[in-house]
mmCIF file with all atom_site columns, C-alpha atoms in Angstrom:
data_model
loop_
_atom_site.group_PDB
_atom_site.id
_atom_site.type_symbol
_atom_site.label_atom_id
_atom_site.label_alt_id
_atom_site.label_comp_id
_atom_site.label_asym_id
_atom_site.label_entity_id
_atom_site.label_seq_id
_atom_site.pdbx_PDB_ins_code
_atom_site.Cartn_x
_atom_site.Cartn_y
_atom_site.Cartn_z
_atom_site.occupancy
_atom_site.B_iso_or_equiv
_atom_site.pdbx_formal_charge
_atom_site.auth_seq_id
_atom_site.auth_comp_id
_atom_site.auth_asym_id
_atom_site.auth_atom_id
_atom_site.pdbx_PDB_model_num
ATOM 1   C CA . THR A 1 1   ? -87.125 50.506  -16.093 1.00 0.00 ? 1   THR A CA 1
ATOM 2   C CA . LEU A 1 2   ? -85.123 53.566  -17.069 1.00 0.00 ? 2   LEU A CA 1
ATOM 3   C CA . ASP A 1 3   ? -81.915 51.570  -16.617 1.00 0.00 ? 3   ASP A CA 1
ATOM 4   C CA . GLN A 1 4   ? -83.257 48.775  -18.793 1.00 0.00 ? 4   GLN A CA 1
ATOM 5   C CA . GLU A 1 5   ? -84.249 51.279  -21.492 1.00 0.00 ? 5   GLU A CA 1
ATOM 6   C CA . ASN A 1 6   ? -80.822 52.950  -21.323 1.00 0.00 ? 6   ASN A CA 1
ATOM 7   C CA . TRP A 1 7   ? -79.217 49.516  -21.388 1.00 0.00 ? 7   TRP A CA 1
ATOM 8   C CA . GLN A 1 8   ? -81.153 48.460  -24.460 1.00 0.00 ? 8   GLN A CA 1
ATOM 9   C CA . GLN A 1 9   ? -80.444 51.787  -26.187 1.00 0.00 ? 9   GLN A CA 1
ATOM 10  C CA . ASN A 1 10  ? -76.634 51.587  -25.514 1.00 0.00 ? 10  ASN A CA 1
ATOM 11  C CA . PRO A 1 11  ? -75.138 48.677  -27.508 1.00 0.00 ? 11  PRO A CA 1
ATOM 12  C CA . ALA A 1 12  ? -71.556 49.572  -26.435 1.00 0.00 ? 12  ALA A CA 1
ATOM 13  C CA . LYS A 1 13  ? -72.393 48.881  -22.806 1.00 0.00 ? 13  LYS A CA 1
ATOM 14  C CA . GLN A 1 14  ? -74.037 45.602  -23.828 1.00 0.00 ? 14  GLN A CA 1
ATOM 15  C CA . SER A 1 15  ? -70.925 44.493  -25.718 1.00 0.00 ? 15  SER A CA 1
ATOM 16  C CA . GLN A 1 16  ? -68.640 45.478  -22.817 1.00 0.00 ? 16  GLN A CA 1
ATOM 17  C CA . HIS A 1 17  ? -70.898 43.591  -20.415 1.00 0.00 ? 17  HIS A CA 1
ATOM 18  C CA . ASN A 1 18  ? -70.853 40.512  -22.648 1.00 0.00 ? 18  ASN A CA 1
ATOM 19  C CA . LYS A 1 19  ? -67.063 40.683  -22.905 1.00 0.00 ? 19  LYS A CA 1
ATOM 20  C CA . HIS A 1 20  ? -66.770 40.990  -19.141 1.00 0.00 ? 20  HIS A CA 1
ATOM 21  C CA . LEU A 1 21  ? -68.971 37.936  -18.668 1.00 0.00 ? 21  LEU A CA 1
ATOM 22  C CA . LYS A 1 22  ? -66.911 35.979  -21.190 1.00 0.00 ? 22  LYS A CA 1
ATOM 23  C CA . THR A 1 23  ? -63.638 36.918  -19.492 1.00 0.00 ? 23  THR A CA 1
ATOM 24  C CA . THR A 1 24  ? -64.921 35.978  -16.046 1.00 0.00 ? 24  THR A CA 1
ATOM 25  C CA . THR A 1 25  ? -66.181 32.593  -17.259 1.00 0.00 ? 25  THR A CA 1
ATOM 26  C CA . ILE A 1 26  ? -62.923 31.924  -19.118 1.00 0.00 ? 26  ILE A CA 1
ATOM 27  C CA . MET A 1 27  ? -60.851 32.905  -16.064 1.00 0.00 ? 27  MET A CA 1
ATOM 28  C CA . SER A 1 28  ? -62.862 30.574  -13.846 1.00 0.00 ? 28  SER A CA 1
ATOM 29  C CA . GLU A 1 29  ? -62.402 27.732  -16.348 1.00 0.00 ? 29  GLU A CA 1
ATOM 30  C CA . GLN A 1 30  ? -58.639 28.425  -16.540 1.00 0.00 ? 30  GLN A CA 1
ATOM 31  C CA . GLN A 1 31  ? -58.359 28.387  -12.749 1.00 0.00 ? 31  GLN A CA 1
ATOM 32  C CA . LYS A 1 32  ? -60.218 25.063  -12.617 1.00 0.00 ? 32  LYS A CA 1
ATOM 33  C CA . CYS A 1 33  ? -57.955 23.598  -15.318 1.00 0.00 ? 33  CYS A CA 1
ATOM 34  C CA . CYS A 1 34  ? -54.772 24.848  -13.620 1.00 0.00 ? 34  CYS A CA 1
ATOM 35  C CA . SER A 1 35  ? -55.806 23.584  -10.176 1.00 0.00 ? 35  SER A CA 1
ATOM 36  C CA . GLY A 1 36  ? -56.701 20.195  -11.675 1.00 0.00 ? 36  GLY A CA 1
ATOM 37  C CA . ARG A 1 37  ? -53.321 20.034  -13.439 1.00 0.00 ? 37  ARG A CA 1
ATOM 38  C CA . GLN A 1 38  ? -51.414 20.843  -10.222 1.00 0.00 ? 38  GLN A CA 1
ATOM 39  C CA . ARG A 1 39  ? -53.151 17.977  -8.407  1.00 0.00 ? 39  ARG A CA 1
ATOM 40  C CA . GLN A 1 40  ? -52.030 15.457  -11.022 1.00 0.00 ? 40  GLN A CA 1
ATOM 41  C CA . SER A 1 41  ? -48.746 13.502  -10.913 1.00 0.00 ? 41  SER A CA 1
ATOM 42  C CA . PRO A 1 42  ? -45.575 14.775  -12.670 1.00 0.00 ? 42  PRO A CA 1
ATOM 43  C CA . ASP A 1 43  ? -46.070 12.292  -15.505 1.00 0.00 ? 43  ASP A CA 1
ATOM 44  C CA . GLN A 1 44  ? -49.604 13.516  -15.994 1.00 0.00 ? 44  GLN A CA 1
ATOM 45  C CA . ASP A 1 45  ? -48.293 17.110  -15.895 1.00 0.00 ? 45  ASP A CA 1
ATOM 46  C CA . GLU A 1 46  ? -45.927 16.290  -18.741 1.00 0.00 ? 46  GLU A CA 1
ATOM 47  C CA . LYS A 1 47  ? -48.804 14.724  -20.649 1.00 0.00 ? 47  LYS A CA 1
ATOM 48  C CA . GLN A 1 48  ? -51.066 17.674  -19.990 1.00 0.00 ? 48  GLN A CA 1
ATOM 49  C CA . GLU A 1 49  ? -48.522 20.339  -20.999 1.00 0.00 ? 49  GLU A CA 1
ATOM 50  C CA . PRO A 1 50  ? -48.933 19.800  -24.766 1.00 0.00 ? 50  PRO A CA 1
ATOM 51  C CA . GLU A 1 51  ? -52.712 19.915  -24.336 1.00 0.00 ? 51  GLU A CA 1
ATOM 52  C CA . LEU A 1 52  ? -52.481 23.233  -22.503 1.00 0.00 ? 52  LEU A CA 1
ATOM 53  C CA . ASP A 1 53  ? -50.191 24.592  -25.175 1.00 0.00 ? 53  ASP A CA 1
ATOM 54  C CA . SER A 1 54  ? -52.610 23.452  -27.842 1.00 0.00 ? 54  SER A CA 1
ATOM 55  C CA . GLY A 1 55  ? -55.320 25.618  -26.238 1.00 0.00 ? 55  GLY A CA 1
ATOM 56  C CA . SER A 1 56  ? -57.482 23.268  -24.166 1.00 0.00 ? 56  SER A CA 1
ATOM 57  C CA . CYS A 1 57  ? -57.665 25.616  -21.179 1.00 0.00 ? 57  CYS A CA 1
ATOM 58  C CA . ALA A 1 58  ? -57.385 28.867  -23.099 1.00 0.00 ? 58  ALA A CA 1
ATOM 59  C CA . GLN A 1 59  ? -58.806 29.579  -26.511 1.00 0.00 ? 59  GLN A CA 1
ATOM 60  C CA . GLU A 1 60  ? -57.055 31.820  -28.996 1.00 0.00 ? 60  GLU A CA 1
ATOM 61  C CA . ASP A 1 61  ? -59.241 34.879  -28.900 1.00 0.00 ? 61  ASP A CA 1
ATOM 62  C CA . PRO A 1 62  ? -58.063 38.473  -29.211 1.00 0.00 ? 62  PRO A CA 1
ATOM 63  C CA . THR A 1 63  ? -60.405 39.379  -26.387 1.00 0.00 ? 63  THR A CA 1
ATOM 64  C CA . LEU A 1 64  ? -58.491 37.031  -23.977 1.00 0.00 ? 64  LEU A CA 1
ATOM 65  C CA . SER A 1 65  ? -55.124 38.831  -24.100 1.00 0.00 ? 65  SER A CA 1
ATOM 66  C CA . PHE A 1 66  ? -55.943 41.147  -21.212 1.00 0.00 ? 66  PHE A CA 1
ATOM 67  C CA . PRO A 1 67  ? -57.408 38.429  -18.917 1.00 0.00 ? 67  PRO A CA 1
ATOM 68  C CA . GLN A 1 68  ? -54.330 36.248  -19.572 1.00 0.00 ? 68  GLN A CA 1
ATOM 69  C CA . GLN A 1 69  ? -52.056 39.108  -18.497 1.00 0.00 ? 69  GLN A CA 1
ATOM 70  C CA . ARG A 1 70  ? -54.123 39.544  -15.341 1.00 0.00 ? 70  ARG A CA 1
ATOM 71  C CA . LEU A 1 71  ? -53.898 35.790  -14.746 1.00 0.00 ? 71  LEU A CA 1
ATOM 72  C CA . ALA A 1 72  ? -50.113 35.892  -15.176 1.00 0.00 ? 72  ALA A CA 1
ATOM 73  C CA . GLU A 1 73  ? -49.816 38.839  -12.790 1.00 0.00 ? 73  GLU A CA 1
ATOM 74  C CA . SER A 1 74  ? -52.105 37.193  -10.221 1.00 0.00 ? 74  SER A CA 1
ATOM 75  C CA . PRO A 1 75  ? -50.333 35.175  -7.450  1.00 0.00 ? 75  PRO A CA 1
ATOM 76  C CA . PRO A 1 76  ? -50.060 31.416  -8.146  1.00 0.00 ? 76  PRO A CA 1
ATOM 77  C CA . GLN A 1 77  ? -52.690 29.214  -6.633  1.00 0.00 ? 77  GLN A CA 1
ATOM 78  C CA . PRO A 1 78  ? -51.434 26.881  -3.907  1.00 0.00 ? 78  PRO A CA 1
ATOM 79  C CA . SER A 1 79  ? -51.170 23.275  -5.055  1.00 0.00 ? 79  SER A CA 1
ATOM 80  C CA . HIS A 1 80  ? -52.355 20.226  -3.188  1.00 0.00 ? 80  HIS A CA 1
ATOM 81  C CA . SER A 1 81  ? -48.854 19.547  -1.782  1.00 0.00 ? 81  SER A CA 1
ATOM 82  C CA . GLN A 1 82  ? -48.526 23.163  -0.631  1.00 0.00 ? 82  GLN A CA 1
ATOM 83  C CA . ASP A 1 83  ? -51.864 22.905  1.212   1.00 0.00 ? 83  ASP A CA 1
ATOM 84  C CA . LEU A 1 84  ? -50.529 19.937  3.209   1.00 0.00 ? 84  LEU A CA 1
ATOM 85  C CA . TRP A 1 85  ? -47.303 21.618  4.351   1.00 0.00 ? 85  TRP A CA 1
ATOM 86  C CA . PRO A 1 86  ? -47.065 24.825  6.413   1.00 0.00 ? 86  PRO A CA 1
ATOM 87  C CA . PRO A 1 87  ? -45.290 27.811  4.833   1.00 0.00 ? 87  PRO A CA 1
ATOM 88  C CA . ALA A 1 88  ? -42.201 27.561  7.074   1.00 0.00 ? 88  ALA A CA 1
ATOM 89  C CA . GLU A 1 89  ? -41.607 23.920  6.180   1.00 0.00 ? 89  GLU A CA 1
ATOM 90  C CA . THR A 1 90  ? -42.118 24.529  2.471   1.00 0.00 ? 90  THR A CA 1
ATOM 91  C CA . LYS A 1 91  ? -39.605 27.365  2.649   1.00 0.00 ? 91  LYS A CA 1
ATOM 92  C CA . HIS A 1 92  ? -37.166 25.077  4.427   1.00 0.00 ? 92  HIS A CA 1
ATOM 93  C CA . LEU A 1 93  ? -37.686 22.391  1.789   1.00 0.00 ? 93  LEU A CA 1
ATOM 94  C CA . LYS A 1 94  ? -37.097 24.922  -0.962  1.00 0.00 ? 94  LYS A CA 1
ATOM 95  C CA . GLU A 1 95  ? -33.872 26.169  0.651   1.00 0.00 ? 95  GLU A CA 1
ATOM 96  C CA . ALA A 1 96  ? -32.577 22.697  1.570   1.00 0.00 ? 96  ALA A CA 1
ATOM 97  C CA . PRO A 1 97  ? -31.348 21.692  -1.908  1.00 0.00 ? 97  PRO A CA 1
ATOM 98  C CA . LEU A 1 98  ? -29.353 24.910  -2.086  1.00 0.00 ? 98  LEU A CA 1
ATOM 99  C CA . SER A 1 99  ? -27.408 24.261  1.146   1.00 0.00 ? 99  SER A CA 1
ATOM 100 C CA . VAL A 1 100 ? -27.192 20.444  1.241   1.00 0.00 ? 100 VAL A CA 1
ATOM 101 C CA . ARG A 1 101 ? -25.408 18.620  -1.547  1.00 0.00 ? 101 ARG A CA 1
ATOM 102 C CA . VAL A 1 102 ? -26.688 15.176  -2.275  1.00 0.00 ? 102 VAL A CA 1
ATOM 103 C CA . PRO A 1 103 ? -23.742 12.708  -2.384  1.00 0.00 ? 103 PRO A CA 1
ATOM 104 C CA . PRO A 1 104 ? -23.313 10.745  -5.585  1.00 0.00 ? 104 PRO A CA 1
ATOM 105 C CA . PRO A 1 105 ? -24.733 7.242   -5.567  1.00 0.00 ? 105 PRO A CA 1
ATOM 106 C CA . VAL A 1 106 ? -22.320 4.605   -4.350  1.00 0.00 ? 106 VAL A CA 1
ATOM 107 C CA . PRO A 1 107 ? -21.414 2.247   -7.201  1.00 0.00 ? 107 PRO A CA 1
ATOM 108 C CA . LEU A 1 108 ? -22.199 -1.371  -6.615  1.00 0.00 ? 108 LEU A CA 1
ATOM 109 C CA . ALA A 1 109 ? -19.117 -3.472  -5.828  1.00 0.00 ? 109 ALA A CA 1
ATOM 110 C CA . ASP A 1 110 ? -18.165 -5.938  -8.526  1.00 0.00 ? 110 ASP A CA 1
ATOM 111 C CA . PRO A 1 111 ? -17.726 -9.418  -6.961  1.00 0.00 ? 111 PRO A CA 1
ATOM 112 C CA . SER A 1 112 ? -14.872 -10.269 -9.310  1.00 0.00 ? 112 SER A CA 1
ATOM 113 C CA . ALA A 1 113 ? -13.101 -7.012  -8.448  1.00 0.00 ? 113 ALA A CA 1
ATOM 114 C CA . SER A 1 114 ? -13.553 -7.619  -4.721  1.00 0.00 ? 114 SER A CA 1
ATOM 115 C CA . ALA A 1 115 ? -12.247 -11.183 -5.122  1.00 0.00 ? 115 ALA A CA 1
ATOM 116 C CA . LEU A 1 116 ? -9.218  -9.939  -7.048  1.00 0.00 ? 116 LEU A CA 1
ATOM 117 C CA . ARG A 1 117 ? -8.680  -7.261  -4.419  1.00 0.00 ? 117 ARG A CA 1
ATOM 118 C CA . SER A 1 118 ? -8.777  -9.855  -1.636  1.00 0.00 ? 118 SER A CA 1
ATOM 119 C CA . ILE A 1 119 ? -6.364  -12.099 -3.571  1.00 0.00 ? 119 ILE A CA 1
ATOM 120 C CA . LEU A 1 120 ? -3.990  -9.177  -4.125  1.00 0.00 ? 120 LEU A CA 1
ATOM 121 C CA . THR A 1 121 ? -4.214  -8.267  -0.451  1.00 0.00 ? 121 THR A CA 1
ATOM 122 C CA . GLY A 1 122 ? -3.384  -11.855 0.538   1.00 0.00 ? 122 GLY A CA 1
ATOM 123 C CA . LEU A 1 123 ? -0.444  -11.958 -1.894  1.00 0.00 ? 123 LEU A CA 1
ATOM 124 C CA . GLN A 1 124 ? 0.872   -8.649  -0.588  1.00 0.00 ? 124 GLN A CA 1
ATOM 125 C CA . GLN A 1 125 ? 0.680   -9.937  2.982   1.00 0.00 ? 125 GLN A CA 1
ATOM 126 C CA . GLN A 1 126 ? 2.504   -13.148 1.975   1.00 0.00 ? 126 GLN A CA 1
ATOM 127 C CA . ILE A 1 127 ? 5.177   -11.131 0.162   1.00 0.00 ? 127 ILE A CA 1
ATOM 128 C CA . ILE A 1 128 ? 5.648   -8.879  3.191   1.00 0.00 ? 128 ILE A CA 1
ATOM 129 C CA . LYS A 1 129 ? 5.888   -11.920 5.494   1.00 0.00 ? 129 LYS A CA 1
ATOM 130 C CA . GLN A 1 130 ? 8.392   -13.690 3.208   1.00 0.00 ? 130 GLN A CA 1
ATOM 131 C CA . ARG A 1 131 ? 10.414  -10.493 2.893   1.00 0.00 ? 131 ARG A CA 1
ATOM 132 C CA . GLU A 1 132 ? 10.605  -10.193 6.685   1.00 0.00 ? 132 GLU A CA 1
ATOM 133 C CA . GLU A 1 133 ? 11.666  -13.853 6.978   1.00 0.00 ? 133 GLU A CA 1
ATOM 134 C CA . TYR A 1 134 ? 14.320  -13.428 4.262   1.00 0.00 ? 134 TYR A CA 1
ATOM 135 C CA . GLU A 1 135 ? 15.613  -10.259 5.908   1.00 0.00 ? 135 GLU A CA 1
ATOM 136 C CA . GLU A 1 136 ? 15.884  -12.070 9.248   1.00 0.00 ? 136 GLU A CA 1
ATOM 137 C CA . ARG A 1 137 ? 17.725  -14.958 7.559   1.00 0.00 ? 137 ARG A CA 1
ATOM 138 C CA . ILE A 1 138 ? 20.057  -12.556 5.762   1.00 0.00 ? 138 ILE A CA 1
ATOM 139 C CA . ILE A 1 139 ? 20.824  -10.755 9.029   1.00 0.00 ? 139 ILE A CA 1
ATOM 140 C CA . SER A 1 140 ? 21.509  -14.069 10.808  1.00 0.00 ? 140 SER A CA 1
ATOM 141 C CA . LEU A 1 141 ? 23.722  -15.238 7.911   1.00 0.00 ? 141 LEU A CA 1
ATOM 142 C CA . GLU A 1 142 ? 25.636  -11.964 7.970   1.00 0.00 ? 142 GLU A CA 1
ATOM 143 C CA . GLN A 1 143 ? 26.215  -12.348 11.707  1.00 0.00 ? 143 GLN A CA 1
ATOM 144 C CA . ARG A 1 144 ? 27.332  -15.958 11.179  1.00 0.00 ? 144 ARG A CA 1
ATOM 145 C CA . ASN A 1 145 ? 29.619  -14.823 8.370   1.00 0.00 ? 145 ASN A CA 1
ATOM 146 C CA . GLU A 1 146 ? 31.217  -12.232 10.646  1.00 0.00 ? 146 GLU A CA 1
ATOM 147 C CA . GLU A 1 147 ? 31.731  -14.885 13.327  1.00 0.00 ? 147 GLU A CA 1
ATOM 148 C CA . LEU A 1 148 ? 33.282  -17.230 10.756  1.00 0.00 ? 148 LEU A CA 1
ATOM 149 C CA . GLU A 1 149 ? 35.559  -14.464 9.501   1.00 0.00 ? 149 GLU A CA 1
ATOM 150 C CA . VAL A 1 150 ? 36.774  -13.873 13.068  1.00 0.00 ? 150 VAL A CA 1
ATOM 151 C CA . GLU A 1 151 ? 37.306  -17.628 13.470  1.00 0.00 ? 151 GLU A CA 1
ATOM 152 C CA . VAL A 1 152 ? 39.243  -17.785 10.196  1.00 0.00 ? 152 VAL A CA 1
ATOM 153 C CA . VAL A 1 153 ? 41.486  -14.918 11.319  1.00 0.00 ? 153 VAL A CA 1
ATOM 154 C CA . ARG A 1 154 ? 42.126  -16.694 14.614  1.00 0.00 ? 154 ARG A CA 1
ATOM 155 C CA . LEU A 1 155 ? 42.913  -19.974 12.843  1.00 0.00 ? 155 LEU A CA 1
ATOM 156 C CA . LYS A 1 156 ? 45.265  -18.211 10.434  1.00 0.00 ? 156 LYS A CA 1
ATOM 157 C CA . THR A 1 157 ? 47.082  -16.603 13.352  1.00 0.00 ? 157 THR A CA 1
ATOM 158 C CA . ASN A 1 158 ? 47.331  -19.973 15.113  1.00 0.00 ? 158 ASN A CA 1
ATOM 159 C CA . LEU A 1 159 ? 48.543  -21.611 11.918  1.00 0.00 ? 159 LEU A CA 1
ATOM 160 C CA . SER A 1 160 ? 51.249  -19.011 11.454  1.00 0.00 ? 160 SER A CA 1
ATOM 161 C CA . GLN A 1 161 ? 52.351  -19.583 15.060  1.00 0.00 ? 161 GLN A CA 1
ATOM 162 C CA . GLN A 1 162 ? 52.376  -23.349 14.524  1.00 0.00 ? 162 GLN A CA 1
ATOM 163 C CA . ARG A 1 163 ? 54.465  -22.912 11.389  1.00 0.00 ? 163 ARG A CA 1
ATOM 164 C CA . HIS A 1 164 ? 56.946  -20.770 13.300  1.00 0.00 ? 164 HIS A CA 1
ATOM 165 C CA . TRP A 1 165 ? 57.164  -23.352 16.086  1.00 0.00 ? 165 TRP A CA 1
ATOM 166 C CA . TYR A 1 166 ? 57.581  -26.129 13.525  1.00 0.00 ? 166 TYR A CA 1
ATOM 167 C CA . GLN A 1 167 ? 60.439  -24.270 11.883  1.00 0.00 ? 167 GLN A CA 1
ATOM 168 C CA . VAL A 1 168 ? 62.106  -23.778 15.276  1.00 0.00 ? 168 VAL A CA 1
ATOM 169 C CA . VAL A 1 169 ? 61.678  -27.458 16.150  1.00 0.00 ? 169 VAL A CA 1
ATOM 170 C CA . GLN A 1 170 ? 62.939  -28.496 12.721  1.00 0.00 ? 170 GLN A CA 1
ATOM 171 C CA . ALA A 1 171 ? 66.026  -26.364 13.189  1.00 0.00 ? 171 ALA A CA 1
ATOM 172 C CA . LYS A 1 172 ? 66.613  -27.894 16.630  1.00 0.00 ? 172 LYS A CA 1
ATOM 173 C CA . ILE A 1 173 ? 66.216  -31.392 15.193  1.00 0.00 ? 173 ILE A CA 1
ATOM 174 C CA . VAL A 1 174 ? 68.766  -30.654 12.470  1.00 0.00 ? 174 VAL A CA 1
ATOM 175 C CA . GLU A 1 175 ? 71.145  -29.194 15.033  1.00 0.00 ? 175 GLU A CA 1
ATOM 176 C CA . SER A 1 176 ? 70.752  -32.227 17.308  1.00 0.00 ? 176 SER A CA 1
ATOM 177 C CA . GLU A 1 177 ? 71.391  -34.565 14.381  1.00 0.00 ? 177 GLU A CA 1
ATOM 178 C CA . ARG A 1 178 ? 74.556  -32.664 13.553  1.00 0.00 ? 178 ARG A CA 1
ATOM 179 C CA . ALA A 1 179 ? 75.655  -32.837 17.205  1.00 0.00 ? 179 ALA A CA 1
ATOM 180 C CA . LYS A 1 180 ? 74.947  -36.564 17.258  1.00 0.00 ? 180 LYS A CA 1
ATOM 181 C CA . ALA A 1 181 ? 77.040  -37.108 14.138  1.00 0.00 ? 181 ALA A CA 1
ATOM 182 C CA . ALA A 1 182 ? 79.908  -35.125 15.648  1.00 0.00 ? 182 ALA A CA 1
ATOM 183 C CA . ALA A 1 183 ? 79.649  -37.076 18.906  1.00 0.00 ? 183 ALA A CA 1
ATOM 184 C CA . GLU A 1 184 ? 79.694  -40.389 17.055  1.00 0.00 ? 184 GLU A CA 1
ATOM 185 C CA . LEU A 1 185 ? 82.769  -39.249 15.167  1.00 0.00 ? 185 LEU A CA 1
ATOM 186 C CA . ARG A 1 186 ? 84.515  -38.310 18.397  1.00 0.00 ? 186 ARG A CA 1
ATOM 187 C CA . ASN A 1 187 ? 83.566  -41.625 19.965  1.00 0.00 ? 187 ASN A CA 1
ATOM 188 C CA . ALA A 1 188 ? 85.009  -43.516 17.004  1.00 0.00 ? 188 ALA A CA 1
ATOM 189 C CA . THR A 1 189 ? 88.252  -41.545 17.247  1.00 0.00 ? 189 THR A CA 1
ATOM 190 C CA . LEU A 1 190 ? 88.544  -42.236 20.978  1.00 0.00 ? 190 LEU A CA 1
ATOM 191 C CA . GLN A 1 191 ? 87.868  -45.914 20.383  1.00 0.00 ? 191 GLN A CA 1
ATOM 192 C CA . ARG A 1 192 ? 90.689  -46.119 17.880  1.00 0.00 ? 192 ARG A CA 1
ATOM 193 C CA . GLU A 1 193 ? 93.052  -44.278 20.205  1.00 0.00 ? 193 GLU A CA 1
ATOM 194 C CA . MET A 1 194 ? 92.178  -46.618 23.052  1.00 0.00 ? 194 MET A CA 1
ATOM 195 C CA . ASP A 1 195 ? 92.721  -49.645 20.864  1.00 0.00 ? 195 ASP A CA 1
ATOM 196 C CA . GLN A 1 196 ? 96.131  -48.324 19.814  1.00 0.00 ? 196 GLN A CA 1
ATOM 197 C CA . PHE A 1 197 ? 96.982  -47.610 23.470  1.00 0.00 ? 197 PHE A CA 1
ATOM 198 C CA . PHE A 1 198 ? 96.064  -51.083 24.571  1.00 0.00 ? 198 PHE A CA 1
ATOM 199 C CA . ASP A 1 199 ? 98.026  -52.598 21.708  1.00 0.00 ? 199 ASP A CA 1
ATOM 200 C CA . THR A 1 200 ? 101.116 -50.575 22.639  1.00 0.00 ? 200 THR A CA 1
ATOM 201 C CA . PHE A 1 201 ? 100.672 -51.387 26.356  1.00 0.00 ? 201 PHE A CA 1
ATOM 202 C CA . GLY A 1 202 ? 100.460 -55.095 25.560  1.00 0.00 ? 202 GLY A CA 1
ATOM 203 C CA . GLU A 1 203 ? 103.690 -55.090 23.609  1.00 0.00 ? 203 GLU A CA 1
ATOM 204 C CA . LEU A 1 204 ? 105.455 -53.304 26.463  1.00 0.00 ? 204 LEU A CA 1
ATOM 205 C CA . ASN A 1 205 ? 104.043 -55.837 28.873  1.00 0.00 ? 205 ASN A CA 1
ATOM 206 C CA . ASN A 1 206 ? 105.411 -58.668 26.809  1.00 0.00 ? 206 ASN A CA 1
ATOM 207 C CA . GLU A 1 207 ? 108.857 -57.064 26.644  1.00 0.00 ? 207 GLU A CA 1
ATOM 208 C CA . ALA A 1 208 ? 108.831 -56.616 30.419  1.00 0.00 ? 208 ALA A CA 1
ATOM 209 C CA . LYS A 1 209 ? 107.964 -60.246 30.951  1.00 0.00 ? 209 LYS A CA 1
ATOM 210 C CA . LYS A 1 210 ? 110.795 -61.321 28.659  1.00 0.00 ? 210 LYS A CA 1
ATOM 211 C CA . THR A 1 211 ? 113.291 -59.170 30.507  1.00 0.00 ? 211 THR A CA 1
ATOM 212 C CA . GLU A 1 212 ? 112.147 -60.556 33.838  1.00 0.00 ? 212 GLU A CA 1
ATOM 213 C CA . TYR A 1 213 ? 112.518 -64.112 32.593  1.00 0.00 ? 213 TYR A CA 1
ATOM 214 C CA . ILE A 1 214 ? 116.086 -63.444 31.350  1.00 0.00 ? 214 ILE A CA 1
ATOM 215 C CA . VAL A 1 215 ? 117.068 -61.927 34.680  1.00 0.00 ? 215 VAL A CA 1
ATOM 216 C CA . LYS A 1 216 ? 115.792 -64.948 36.582  1.00 0.00 ? 216 LYS A CA 1
ATOM 217 C CA . SER A 1 217 ? 117.693 -67.295 34.328  1.00 0.00 ? 217 SER A CA 1
ATOM 218 C CA . PHE A 1 218 ? 121.060 -65.778 35.361  1.00 0.00 ? 218 PHE A CA 1
#
């Protein structure tokens, strides 16, 4: 009874008690609002952020400045996702993005680009194959050309030898023709001399016969 009388006679204590009750009720409401917001989806969090800023969970009252500071200094309440995971795994999940780099998404292949790439690859292979065939043909033609050059040199050498032999034979033919002409001339001269000899021998024979006939007549 004495405490009630002192309480009723001291209005300062009554006002402090009322303020303390208000702050405790407001803090409990804020904790309920914050825990409900953490259990919502990220889209709902974005929708709820303007409402929290507008003062749905906390009213603008000069008496709430101190409880808000205490709420800010108090450790954060665990969310629904944090309740499901143990502390070690949540720590690992928090540190994972720092150590592991997510590769960039692979761009989807354009079918036209892949078709063009395949066509270009086929053309390049055909060009390489044709180039190899042409190089082989060129090498074979060069070898054949070298063989033909050797054959031409051999034929030229043989031709020069044949020309030399022809000149020698031609000279021998000319010399034989000259010898034949000289022999024919000598034969003609001998024939004339023999004819003259026989003519002279015949006349002498006739004279001898005449002399023999005259001698017999005596």
